[in-house]
Short mmCIF file of C-alpha atoms and ligand atoms in Angstrom, two decimals:
data_model
loop_
_atom_site.label_atom_id
_atom_site.label_comp_id
_atom_site.label_asym_id
_atom_site.label_seq_id
_atom_site.Cartn_x
_atom_site.Cartn_y
_atom_site.Cartn_z
CA MET A 1 0.00 0.00 0.00
CA LYS A 2 1.40 3.36 -1.04
CA SER A 3 1.45 6.08 1.57
CA MET A 4 2.31 9.73 1.70
CA ASN A 5 5.75 11.06 2.47
CA THR A 6 4.78 12.83 5.68
CA LYS A 7 7.10 15.22 7.47
CA LEU A 8 7.05 17.29 10.62
CA PHE A 9 8.51 20.78 10.17
CA SER A 10 8.98 23.50 12.73
CA GLY A 11 8.98 27.19 11.95
CA ASP A 12 6.99 30.00 10.43
CA ALA A 13 4.23 28.76 8.11
CA THR A 14 4.31 31.98 6.03
CA VAL A 15 7.77 31.15 4.64
CA VAL A 16 7.05 27.52 3.76
CA GLU A 17 7.23 26.95 0.01
CA THR A 18 4.39 24.59 -0.86
CA PRO A 19 1.77 24.20 -3.58
CA MET A 20 -0.93 24.38 -0.93
CA LEU A 21 -0.84 25.63 2.64
CA ALA A 22 -3.89 24.77 4.72
CA VAL A 23 -4.96 26.67 7.80
CA PHE A 24 -7.89 26.00 10.10
CA VAL A 25 -10.59 28.61 10.71
CA VAL A 26 -13.14 28.74 13.55
CA ASP A 27 -16.25 30.79 14.08
CA ARG A 28 -16.12 32.59 17.43
CA ALA A 29 -19.72 33.75 17.34
CA THR A 30 -21.43 32.30 20.40
CA ASP A 31 -25.05 33.36 19.92
CA ASN A 32 -27.18 31.27 17.61
CA GLY A 33 -27.96 33.16 14.45
CA ALA A 34 -25.24 35.76 15.08
CA GLU A 35 -23.04 36.88 12.18
CA PRO A 36 -19.98 34.60 11.91
CA SER A 37 -16.87 35.95 13.60
CA LEU A 38 -14.08 34.10 11.88
CA ALA A 39 -10.62 33.54 13.26
CA LEU A 40 -7.64 31.86 11.63
CA LEU A 41 -6.01 29.30 13.90
CA SER A 42 -2.45 30.17 13.10
CA GLY A 43 -0.35 32.70 14.93
CA ALA A 44 1.63 33.62 11.82
CA GLY A 45 0.62 37.22 11.15
CA GLY A 46 1.08 37.22 7.39
CA MET A 47 -1.49 34.50 7.10
CA GLN A 48 -4.18 36.66 8.72
CA ASP A 49 -3.44 39.45 6.21
CA ALA A 50 -3.56 37.11 3.22
CA ALA A 51 -6.97 35.76 4.23
CA GLN A 52 -8.45 39.07 5.38
CA ALA A 53 -10.50 39.97 2.30
CA LEU A 54 -11.92 36.51 1.92
CA LEU A 55 -12.86 36.31 5.58
CA ALA A 56 -14.50 39.73 5.42
CA SER A 57 -16.51 38.78 2.30
CA GLY A 58 -18.85 36.57 4.29
CA GLU A 59 -18.67 33.90 1.58
CA PHE A 60 -16.91 31.49 3.87
CA LYS A 61 -18.69 30.43 7.06
CA ALA A 62 -16.04 28.09 8.50
CA ALA A 63 -18.45 25.19 8.92
CA LEU A 64 -16.71 21.90 9.65
CA GLY A 65 -15.45 20.53 6.34
CA GLU A 66 -16.04 23.76 4.39
CA THR A 67 -13.10 25.01 2.35
CA ALA A 68 -12.09 28.12 0.43
CA LEU A 69 -9.04 28.44 -1.80
CA LEU A 70 -6.90 31.51 -2.50
CA HIS A 71 -4.28 31.53 -5.25
CA ALA A 72 -1.02 33.46 -4.94
CA PRO A 73 -1.81 34.68 -1.41
CA SER A 74 0.06 37.90 -0.76
CA GLY A 75 2.87 37.75 1.75
CA LEU A 76 3.08 33.96 1.74
CA GLU A 77 5.57 31.67 0.04
CA ALA A 78 2.79 29.11 -0.57
CA GLU A 79 1.23 28.99 -4.06
CA ARG A 80 -2.24 28.53 -2.57
CA LEU A 81 -3.83 29.17 0.79
CA LEU A 82 -6.61 26.77 1.73
CA LEU A 83 -8.94 27.82 4.51
CA VAL A 84 -10.49 24.83 6.24
CA GLY A 85 -13.52 25.31 8.47
CA LEU A 86 -13.55 23.73 11.90
CA GLY A 87 -16.97 25.00 12.97
CA LYS A 88 -17.70 26.94 16.14
CA ALA A 89 -14.72 27.73 18.35
CA LYS A 90 -16.56 26.29 21.36
CA ASP A 91 -16.92 22.94 19.56
CA PHE A 92 -13.19 22.64 18.92
CA SER A 93 -12.09 19.06 19.55
CA LEU A 94 -9.43 16.59 18.51
CA ASP A 95 -12.02 14.88 16.39
CA ARG A 96 -12.58 18.12 14.47
CA VAL A 97 -8.83 18.57 14.05
CA ARG A 98 -8.68 15.07 12.59
CA LYS A 99 -11.51 15.84 10.19
CA ALA A 100 -10.14 19.24 9.20
CA ALA A 101 -6.71 17.79 8.41
CA GLY A 102 -8.46 15.18 6.30
CA THR A 103 -10.50 17.86 4.56
CA ALA A 104 -7.28 19.66 3.59
CA VAL A 105 -5.88 16.53 1.95
CA ARG A 106 -9.11 15.68 0.16
CA ALA A 107 -9.42 19.27 -1.13
CA ALA A 108 -6.03 18.86 -2.81
CA LYS A 109 -6.91 15.62 -4.59
CA PRO A 110 -9.37 16.75 -7.30
CA ARG A 111 -7.08 19.70 -8.03
CA SER A 112 -4.13 17.36 -8.63
CA VAL A 113 -2.18 19.19 -5.97
CA ARG A 114 0.40 16.60 -4.93
CA SER A 115 1.86 18.26 -1.91
CA VAL A 116 0.10 19.82 1.07
CA ALA A 117 1.28 21.62 4.18
CA ILE A 118 -0.97 22.12 7.19
CA ALA A 119 -0.38 24.70 9.89
CA PHE A 120 -0.78 23.52 13.49
CA PRO A 121 -3.73 25.25 15.24
CA ASP A 122 -1.90 27.36 17.80
CA THR A 123 -3.67 30.67 18.31
CA ASP A 124 -3.80 31.53 21.98
CA GLY A 125 -7.12 32.02 23.62
CA GLN A 126 -9.32 31.30 20.60
CA ILE A 127 -9.60 27.58 21.14
CA GLU A 128 -9.36 25.06 23.90
CA LYS A 129 -5.84 23.70 24.13
CA PHE A 130 -5.19 20.01 23.81
CA PRO A 131 -1.79 18.43 24.45
CA ALA A 132 0.45 18.99 21.41
CA ALA A 133 1.13 15.26 21.12
CA LEU A 134 -2.56 14.50 20.72
CA THR A 135 -3.21 17.41 18.37
CA VAL A 136 -0.33 16.51 16.06
CA ARG A 137 -1.36 12.88 16.22
CA ALA A 138 -4.94 13.74 15.25
CA MET A 139 -3.67 15.79 12.31
CA VAL A 140 -1.51 12.95 11.01
CA GLU A 141 -4.27 10.41 11.48
CA GLY A 142 -6.87 12.57 9.76
CA ALA A 143 -4.60 13.38 6.82
CA GLU A 144 -3.40 9.81 6.25
CA PHE A 145 -6.96 8.51 6.58
CA ALA A 146 -8.25 11.02 4.06
CA GLU A 147 -5.59 10.26 1.48
CA MET A 148 -7.05 6.82 0.75
CA ASP A 149 -9.48 6.25 -2.11
CA TRP A 150 -11.00 2.82 -2.50
CA ASP A 151 -11.11 2.66 -6.29
CA ILE A 152 -8.30 0.17 -6.96
CA TYR A 153 -10.59 -1.97 -9.12
CA ARG A 154 -11.75 0.91 -11.33
CA SER A 155 -10.06 1.16 -14.71
CA ASP A 156 -11.12 4.78 -15.05
CA ARG A 157 -9.65 5.91 -11.77
CA LYS A 158 -7.55 9.03 -11.86
CA ASP A 159 -4.36 9.22 -9.89
CA CYS A 160 -5.28 11.84 -7.32
CA ALA A 161 -2.68 10.82 -4.78
CA VAL A 162 -1.27 13.44 -2.47
CA ASP A 163 2.37 12.34 -2.32
CA SER A 164 3.70 14.61 0.32
CA LEU A 165 2.38 16.14 3.50
CA THR A 166 4.11 18.58 5.84
CA LEU A 167 2.82 19.44 9.27
CA ILE A 168 4.07 22.81 10.40
CA VAL A 169 4.43 23.26 14.15
CA PRO A 170 5.64 26.57 15.63
CA GLN A 171 8.41 24.77 17.49
CA MET A 172 9.78 21.28 17.59
CA THR A 173 9.14 19.53 20.88
CA ASP A 174 9.46 15.91 21.98
CA GLU A 175 5.72 15.93 22.49
CA ALA A 176 5.01 16.97 18.90
CA GLN A 177 7.51 14.43 17.57
CA ARG A 178 5.97 11.64 19.65
CA GLY A 179 2.45 12.52 18.51
CA PHE A 180 3.67 12.60 14.94
CA ASP A 181 5.36 9.19 15.17
CA GLU A 182 2.39 7.58 16.89
CA GLY A 183 -0.02 9.11 14.42
CA LEU A 184 1.87 7.59 11.50
CA ILE A 185 1.89 4.15 13.11
CA VAL A 186 -1.79 4.16 14.02
CA ALA A 187 -2.89 5.63 10.68
CA ALA A 188 -0.90 3.03 8.74
CA ALA A 189 -2.52 0.26 10.78
CA GLN A 190 -5.97 1.69 10.23
CA ASN A 191 -5.42 2.06 6.48
CA PHE A 192 -4.10 -1.49 6.32
CA SER A 193 -7.26 -2.66 8.06
CA ARG A 194 -9.37 -0.71 5.57
CA SER A 195 -7.49 -2.21 2.63
CA LEU A 196 -8.47 -5.69 3.86
CA VAL A 197 -12.14 -4.75 4.27
CA ASN A 198 -12.17 -3.20 0.80
CA GLU A 199 -11.28 -6.50 -0.88
CA PRO A 200 -14.18 -8.41 -2.44
CA GLY A 201 -15.05 -11.89 -1.21
CA ASN A 202 -13.64 -13.62 -4.28
CA VAL A 203 -10.22 -12.05 -3.69
CA LEU A 204 -10.07 -12.12 0.10
CA THR A 205 -10.97 -15.68 1.10
CA PRO A 206 -10.14 -16.91 4.61
CA THR A 207 -6.92 -18.39 3.23
CA VAL A 208 -5.92 -15.08 1.67
CA LEU A 209 -6.78 -13.23 4.88
CA GLY A 210 -4.44 -15.66 6.66
CA ALA A 211 -1.71 -14.95 4.11
CA ARG A 212 -2.14 -11.16 4.46
CA ALA A 213 -1.98 -11.46 8.25
CA THR A 214 1.14 -13.62 7.97
CA ALA A 215 2.83 -11.12 5.66
CA MET A 216 2.01 -8.28 8.06
CA CYS A 217 3.31 -10.24 11.05
CA ASP A 218 6.54 -11.18 9.23
CA GLU A 219 7.15 -7.55 8.40
CA ALA A 220 6.26 -6.30 11.90
CA GLY A 221 8.10 -9.02 13.83
CA LEU A 222 5.07 -10.81 15.28
CA LYS A 223 4.58 -14.54 15.61
CA CYS A 224 1.74 -15.73 13.39
CA GLU A 225 0.13 -19.13 13.05
CA VAL A 226 -2.61 -19.90 10.54
CA TYR A 227 -4.63 -23.09 10.98
CA SER A 228 -7.47 -24.57 8.97
CA SER A 229 -10.17 -27.28 9.05
CA GLU A 230 -8.07 -30.00 10.70
CA LYS A 231 -7.07 -27.80 13.62
CA LEU A 232 -10.68 -26.70 14.13
CA GLN A 233 -11.68 -30.33 14.44
CA GLU A 234 -8.72 -31.16 16.65
CA LEU A 235 -9.63 -28.29 19.01
CA LYS A 236 -13.30 -29.38 18.87
CA MET A 237 -14.37 -25.97 17.58
CA GLU A 238 -17.69 -27.31 16.35
CA ALA A 239 -19.39 -23.90 16.37
CA PHE A 240 -16.73 -22.34 14.14
CA TRP A 241 -16.58 -25.45 11.97
CA ALA A 242 -20.37 -25.53 11.53
CA VAL A 243 -20.18 -22.12 9.85
CA ALA A 244 -17.16 -23.01 7.75
CA LYS A 245 -18.18 -26.40 6.41
CA GLY A 246 -20.69 -25.19 3.82
CA SER A 247 -18.02 -23.40 1.84
CA ALA A 248 -15.57 -24.73 -0.71
CA GLU A 249 -13.10 -22.25 0.83
CA PRO A 250 -11.36 -23.66 3.89
CA PRO A 251 -11.57 -21.62 7.11
CA ALA A 252 -8.61 -19.88 8.72
CA LEU A 253 -7.87 -19.62 12.43
CA ILE A 254 -5.26 -16.91 12.66
CA VAL A 255 -3.25 -16.48 15.86
CA MET A 256 -0.92 -13.49 16.10
CA THR A 257 1.25 -13.04 19.19
CA TYR A 258 3.01 -9.94 20.47
CA GLU A 259 5.49 -10.44 23.32
CA PRO A 260 6.86 -7.34 25.04
CA GLU A 261 10.66 -7.01 25.09
CA ILE A 262 10.94 -7.53 28.84
CA SER A 263 8.89 -10.55 29.75
CA PRO A 264 6.04 -9.60 32.06
CA SER A 265 5.41 -11.13 35.48
CA VAL A 266 3.27 -14.27 35.66
CA ASP A 267 0.26 -12.38 36.96
CA ALA A 268 0.50 -9.61 34.33
CA PRO A 269 -2.51 -9.17 32.03
CA VAL A 270 -2.61 -10.86 28.65
CA MET A 271 -4.84 -9.09 26.16
CA GLY A 272 -6.92 -11.21 23.79
CA LEU A 273 -8.15 -9.57 20.57
CA VAL A 274 -10.79 -11.70 18.84
CA GLY A 275 -12.16 -10.79 15.41
CA LYS A 276 -15.09 -11.99 13.31
CA GLY A 277 -13.65 -12.78 9.90
CA ILE A 278 -16.55 -13.86 7.69
CA THR A 279 -15.10 -13.05 4.26
CA PHE A 280 -18.58 -13.29 2.78
CA ASP A 281 -21.90 -13.79 4.56
CA THR A 282 -24.65 -15.16 2.33
CA GLY A 283 -26.62 -16.10 5.44
CA GLY A 284 -26.11 -19.79 4.62
CA ILE A 285 -29.25 -21.94 4.43
CA SER A 286 -31.12 -19.06 6.13
CA ILE A 287 -30.09 -17.13 3.05
CA LYS A 288 -30.14 -13.35 2.94
CA PRO A 289 -32.27 -11.43 0.42
CA ALA A 290 -30.39 -10.53 -2.76
CA ASP A 291 -30.84 -6.79 -2.20
CA GLY A 292 -27.69 -5.44 -0.60
CA MET A 293 -26.07 -8.83 -0.13
CA GLU A 294 -22.94 -7.58 -1.92
CA LYS A 295 -22.17 -5.52 1.17
CA MET A 296 -21.55 -8.68 3.15
CA LYS A 297 -17.97 -8.79 1.88
CA TYR A 298 -17.32 -6.42 4.79
CA ASP A 299 -18.32 -9.08 7.33
CA MET A 300 -14.64 -9.54 8.19
CA ALA A 301 -14.19 -5.95 9.39
CA GLY A 302 -13.82 -7.13 13.00
CA ALA A 303 -11.00 -9.42 11.95
CA ALA A 304 -9.41 -6.61 9.95
CA ALA A 305 -9.60 -4.34 13.00
CA MET A 306 -7.68 -6.89 15.07
CA ILE A 307 -5.07 -7.52 12.37
CA GLY A 308 -4.61 -3.76 11.98
CA ALA A 309 -4.41 -3.29 15.75
CA MET A 310 -1.71 -5.99 15.98
CA HIS A 311 0.29 -4.11 13.35
CA ALA A 312 0.22 -0.91 15.41
CA ILE A 313 0.91 -2.80 18.66
CA ALA A 314 4.01 -4.42 17.13
CA ARG A 315 5.36 -0.95 16.33
CA LEU A 316 4.25 0.92 19.48
CA LYS A 317 5.62 -1.84 21.73
CA PRO A 318 3.44 -1.58 24.84
CA LYS A 319 4.68 -3.51 27.89
CA VAL A 320 1.90 -6.08 27.81
CA LYS A 321 1.42 -9.37 26.00
CA VAL A 322 -1.22 -9.38 23.28
CA ILE A 323 -2.72 -12.30 21.37
CA GLY A 324 -4.87 -11.71 18.29
CA VAL A 325 -7.28 -14.49 17.34
CA VAL A 326 -9.13 -14.24 14.05
CA CYS A 327 -11.87 -16.71 13.14
CA SER A 328 -12.31 -16.57 9.39
CA ALA A 329 -14.76 -18.50 7.23
CA GLU A 330 -17.17 -18.01 4.36
CA ASN A 331 -20.86 -18.52 5.24
CA MET A 332 -22.39 -20.43 2.31
CA PRO A 333 -25.43 -22.60 1.59
CA ASP A 334 -24.40 -26.00 0.27
CA GLY A 335 -25.07 -29.73 0.57
CA ARG A 336 -22.63 -29.79 3.43
CA ALA A 337 -23.76 -26.57 5.07
CA TYR A 338 -25.05 -26.48 8.65
CA LYS A 339 -28.81 -26.18 9.01
CA PRO A 340 -31.42 -24.66 11.31
CA GLY A 341 -32.17 -27.24 13.97
CA ASP A 342 -28.64 -28.61 14.08
CA VAL A 343 -27.07 -28.88 17.50
CA VAL A 344 -23.34 -28.28 17.85
CA THR A 345 -20.99 -28.45 20.81
CA ALA A 346 -18.68 -25.48 21.10
CA MET A 347 -15.05 -25.87 22.17
CA SER A 348 -16.10 -24.84 25.67
CA GLY A 349 -18.53 -27.79 25.88
CA THR A 350 -21.62 -25.59 25.64
CA THR A 351 -24.25 -27.04 23.32
CA ILE A 352 -25.88 -24.70 20.82
CA GLU A 353 -29.11 -25.10 18.92
CA ILE A 354 -28.79 -23.50 15.50
CA VAL A 355 -31.96 -21.55 14.79
CA ASN A 356 -30.69 -19.30 12.03
CA THR A 357 -27.55 -19.93 10.00
CA ASP A 358 -27.28 -16.19 9.35
CA ALA A 359 -26.35 -15.69 13.01
CA GLU A 360 -22.94 -17.16 12.20
CA GLY A 361 -20.72 -14.45 13.65
CA ARG A 362 -21.48 -15.32 17.27
CA LEU A 363 -20.70 -18.98 16.50
CA VAL A 364 -17.20 -18.37 15.19
CA LEU A 365 -16.54 -15.87 18.00
CA ALA A 366 -17.78 -18.35 20.64
CA ASP A 367 -14.89 -20.64 19.81
CA GLY A 368 -12.49 -17.74 19.26
CA LEU A 369 -13.19 -16.27 22.70
CA HIS A 370 -12.89 -19.63 24.42
CA TYR A 371 -9.71 -20.44 22.56
CA ALA A 372 -8.17 -17.09 23.54
CA LYS A 373 -8.81 -17.98 27.18
CA THR A 374 -7.04 -21.33 26.75
CA LEU A 375 -4.05 -19.40 25.36
CA GLY A 376 -3.88 -17.48 28.65
CA CYS A 377 -5.74 -14.27 27.84
CA THR A 378 -6.91 -12.49 31.00
CA HIS A 379 -8.78 -9.68 29.20
CA LEU A 380 -10.82 -10.11 26.06
CA ILE A 381 -12.09 -7.75 23.40
CA ASP A 382 -13.94 -8.76 20.29
CA ALA A 383 -15.01 -6.76 17.26
CA ALA A 384 -17.65 -7.94 14.84
CA THR A 385 -20.10 -6.76 12.21
CA LEU A 386 -22.49 -8.79 14.29
CA THR A 387 -26.08 -7.63 14.03
CA GLY A 388 -28.43 -5.63 11.84
CA ALA A 389 -30.23 -4.86 15.10
CA CYS A 390 -27.27 -2.80 16.28
CA VAL A 391 -27.49 -0.73 13.09
CA VAL A 392 -31.20 -0.20 13.71
CA ALA A 393 -30.52 0.88 17.31
CA LEU A 394 -27.52 3.15 16.84
CA GLY A 395 -27.31 4.03 13.16
CA THR A 396 -23.93 4.66 11.63
CA ILE A 397 -22.43 7.17 14.07
CA ASN A 398 -21.94 5.08 17.20
CA ALA A 399 -20.92 1.44 17.31
CA GLY A 400 -22.32 -0.84 20.00
CA LEU A 401 -20.30 -1.42 23.17
CA PHE A 402 -21.02 -4.26 25.58
CA SER A 403 -19.10 -5.52 28.57
CA ASN A 404 -19.30 -7.88 31.53
CA ASP A 405 -16.89 -5.84 33.65
CA GLU A 406 -17.10 -2.18 34.71
CA ALA A 407 -13.36 -1.60 35.16
CA THR A 408 -12.51 -3.08 31.78
CA CYS A 409 -15.28 -1.14 30.10
CA ALA A 410 -14.10 2.08 31.77
CA LYS A 411 -10.62 1.48 30.39
CA PHE A 412 -12.08 1.12 26.93
CA GLU A 413 -14.16 4.28 27.29
CA GLY A 414 -11.02 6.08 28.48
CA ALA A 415 -9.28 5.07 25.27
CA LEU A 416 -11.97 6.83 23.24
CA ALA A 417 -10.74 10.26 24.36
CA VAL A 418 -7.57 9.55 22.38
CA SER A 419 -9.01 7.54 19.50
CA GLY A 420 -11.97 9.82 18.81
CA GLU A 421 -14.11 6.81 17.86
CA LYS A 422 -17.71 6.73 19.05
CA TYR A 423 -19.32 3.84 20.90
CA TRP A 424 -22.58 3.69 22.81
CA ARG A 425 -22.97 1.18 25.59
CA LEU A 426 -25.87 -1.25 25.39
CA PRO A 427 -26.86 -3.75 28.08
CA CYS A 428 -25.93 -7.38 28.40
CA THR A 429 -26.93 -7.98 32.02
CA ASP A 430 -28.06 -11.42 33.13
CA ASP A 431 -31.73 -10.46 33.04
CA TYR A 432 -31.42 -10.85 29.25
CA ARG A 433 -30.19 -14.42 29.57
CA ASP A 434 -33.68 -15.72 28.71
CA HIS A 435 -33.27 -14.37 25.18
CA ILE A 436 -30.93 -17.20 24.24
CA LYS A 437 -32.43 -20.06 26.27
CA SER A 438 -33.16 -23.11 24.15
CA GLU A 439 -35.56 -26.03 24.75
CA ILE A 440 -33.18 -28.30 22.89
CA ALA A 441 -29.66 -27.32 23.91
CA ASP A 442 -27.87 -25.08 26.44
CA ILE A 443 -28.39 -22.00 24.32
CA MET A 444 -29.56 -21.08 20.82
CA ASN A 445 -27.87 -18.82 18.30
CA THR A 446 -30.68 -16.22 17.98
CA GLY A 447 -32.85 -14.30 20.38
CA LYS A 448 -36.35 -15.64 21.11
CA ASN A 449 -37.71 -12.74 19.02
CA ARG A 450 -36.39 -9.74 17.11
CA TYR A 451 -36.40 -7.41 20.11
CA GLY A 452 -33.03 -6.37 21.47
CA GLY A 453 -31.18 -8.36 18.84
CA ALA A 454 -27.80 -6.73 19.47
CA THR A 455 -28.10 -7.62 23.15
CA SER A 456 -29.15 -11.22 22.37
CA ALA A 457 -25.97 -11.61 20.33
CA ALA A 458 -23.90 -10.07 23.13
CA MET A 459 -25.52 -12.42 25.66
CA PHE A 460 -24.47 -15.33 23.49
CA LEU A 461 -20.85 -14.15 23.41
CA LYS A 462 -20.88 -13.39 27.14
CA GLU A 463 -21.54 -17.09 27.73
CA PHE A 464 -18.12 -17.84 26.25
CA ALA A 465 -16.25 -14.93 27.87
CA GLY A 466 -17.44 -16.39 31.20
CA ASP A 467 -15.68 -14.77 34.15
CA THR A 468 -12.98 -13.20 32.01
CA PRO A 469 -13.32 -9.41 31.71
CA TRP A 470 -14.57 -8.78 28.21
CA VAL A 471 -15.57 -5.98 25.88
CA HIS A 472 -17.66 -6.59 22.76
CA LEU A 473 -17.80 -4.12 19.88
CA ASP A 474 -20.67 -4.48 17.41
CA ILE A 475 -19.36 -2.47 14.47
CA ALA A 476 -22.00 -3.48 11.88
CA GLY A 477 -23.21 0.11 11.39
CA CYS A 478 -19.82 1.81 11.39
CA ALA A 479 -17.44 -0.38 9.41
CA TRP A 480 -18.40 0.93 5.99
CA ASN A 481 -18.86 4.59 5.05
CA GLU A 482 -21.77 4.69 2.63
CA GLU A 483 -21.58 8.47 2.51
CA LYS A 484 -18.64 10.50 1.29
CA LYS A 485 -17.55 13.34 3.54
CA PRO A 486 -15.10 16.19 2.97
CA TRP A 487 -12.66 14.19 5.15
CA HIS A 488 -13.16 10.67 3.86
CA ALA A 489 -13.97 8.62 0.79
CA TYR A 490 -16.74 6.09 0.26
CA GLY A 491 -15.71 2.71 1.61
CA PRO A 492 -14.23 0.93 4.61
CA SER A 493 -13.84 3.03 7.76
CA GLY A 494 -11.22 1.07 9.68
CA ILE A 495 -13.25 1.46 12.87
CA GLY A 496 -11.91 -0.26 15.94
CA VAL A 497 -8.19 -0.10 15.24
CA ARG A 498 -7.48 3.18 17.06
CA SER A 499 -9.58 2.40 20.14
CA ILE A 500 -8.41 -1.19 20.51
CA VAL A 501 -4.77 -0.11 20.27
CA GLU A 502 -5.28 2.59 22.90
CA TRP A 503 -7.18 0.18 25.18
CA VAL A 504 -4.30 -2.31 24.97
CA ARG A 505 -1.77 0.44 25.73
CA SER A 506 -3.70 1.39 28.85
CA TYR A 507 -2.63 -2.00 30.29
CA SER A 508 1.06 -1.41 29.53
CA ALA A 509 3.09 -2.07 32.69
N1 BES B 1 -23.22 -10.02 9.21
C1 BES B 1 -24.55 -9.96 9.71
C2 BES B 1 -24.82 -8.65 10.44
C3 BES B 1 -25.33 -7.53 9.61
C4 BES B 1 -26.62 -7.56 9.10
C5 BES B 1 -24.58 -6.42 9.39
C6 BES B 1 -27.10 -6.51 8.35
C7 BES B 1 -25.04 -5.36 8.65
C8 BES B 1 -26.31 -5.41 8.13
C9 BES B 1 -24.82 -11.10 10.69
O1 BES B 1 -24.13 -12.27 10.44
C10 BES B 1 -26.28 -11.41 10.61
O2 BES B 1 -26.72 -11.74 9.56
N2 BES B 1 -26.98 -11.29 11.72
C11 BES B 1 -28.38 -11.53 11.76
C12 BES B 1 -28.71 -12.22 13.05
C13 BES B 1 -30.11 -12.73 13.12
C14 BES B 1 -30.32 -13.84 12.14
C15 BES B 1 -30.38 -13.22 14.53
C16 BES B 1 -29.10 -10.18 11.67
O3 BES B 1 -28.63 -9.21 12.26
O4 BES B 1 -30.10 -10.11 10.96
ZN1 ZN B 2 -25.07 -13.54 9.06
ZN1 ZN B 3 -22.28 -12.03 9.47
#
């Protein structure tokens, strides 16, 4: 995957020679309906002068994602000055910085501007201050994220790549450098994750997903094992195998291991990252309607999040052991496919009545979660495009968050302040246990009705997490951006990577 040549530069933005210099603008007006009161978020005086006439014109309102472009700005070395709106000054946030940096990069693309510089938002008093490390990091993440277009299979695609990006900070500090370095690592991991989700089901089979994970691990210095059908049977992963056996494509159980440099004490936490890797979900015998089925190539986004997170973890080197477990299969109807009414025994010994073969994600994760525990994981997190019900409940802005442990969940929610991802907690308390009770077996793989479907799925997984602290992310509504925005393209979002990485780091000794 090609990426930008991204540099951190310290000094005066007005003297930087660049085809396009971007600067953020906020609206300081506080009253609703008041005339905008625009302020440039860069201390460099010449910049204010260059933008003055445009700002005074009232044409530009500085809404988040709005841009205005000036050619040959007077007093600046830059060929163009791009004003990027951040919205109201009082709404200033790292998330907006991330989006505004992305907007700058995406504004350059259709203009075939190959090189962009962005001035760090540093004007005293006009905005809330965030630590420089986090601000620089958000800028790098937003810019790298925005650079990606998901048109690799289009013959008519135009090369709109931005090749070079310079972040201009007023002075070089260790903080800024650290934020910059971390931003590059996390953004690369997230884009790698997105590149996996973008692949169609005929290209990215479970075997190919295993090969991509192996290649990543080899490059990053992680141990990686990829197993298939025989190992599933040997481990008695009947739930995972039930899903896999209807496909001509063999499944892949991918185990990636990160060991910190100094080996941790015996009672140190071991983080288990478990991903749903259904490379295509037809629904199986309980087949999905044709309308929209093509989207189900993204049903491995949870797996991609974990593989991406492992990439970042290998490079950030937290002082905690991490094991990534990906359960990958293709859910197909076939003469050998599992059927409604079947009863399977999961690796844990729990018996499961299959009611709907389209509820396959929880089955592969059941064995993945249990297996992670047998590998010594003390804390579990899973990510899965698990339920349509979660999309109905939360839409596409927040992903679903479930947990069986307050402290572990609080750690995850703490990570969100850095990652900027949005999750909304939904219940999975024991009073919902009835949802998955079966007359035939210990539990069944659907809820007793459609109500609270995201919680029914979480209750099923909770059975396999058992007493181990566990967080479950239902990312069905957030893993694919159907809408283009000024700061991102249509396509895979890479959700999960940033938060999971930050959650893992919060356990670093
Ligand atoms: N991969 C789907 C979840 C999904 C559905 C994501 C629609 C996005 C849009 C999952 O495997 C699935 O099909 N779940 C079923 C469960 C049901 C049969 C209990 C669902 O949500 O309809
Ligand atoms: Zn399904
Ligand atoms: Zn699925």
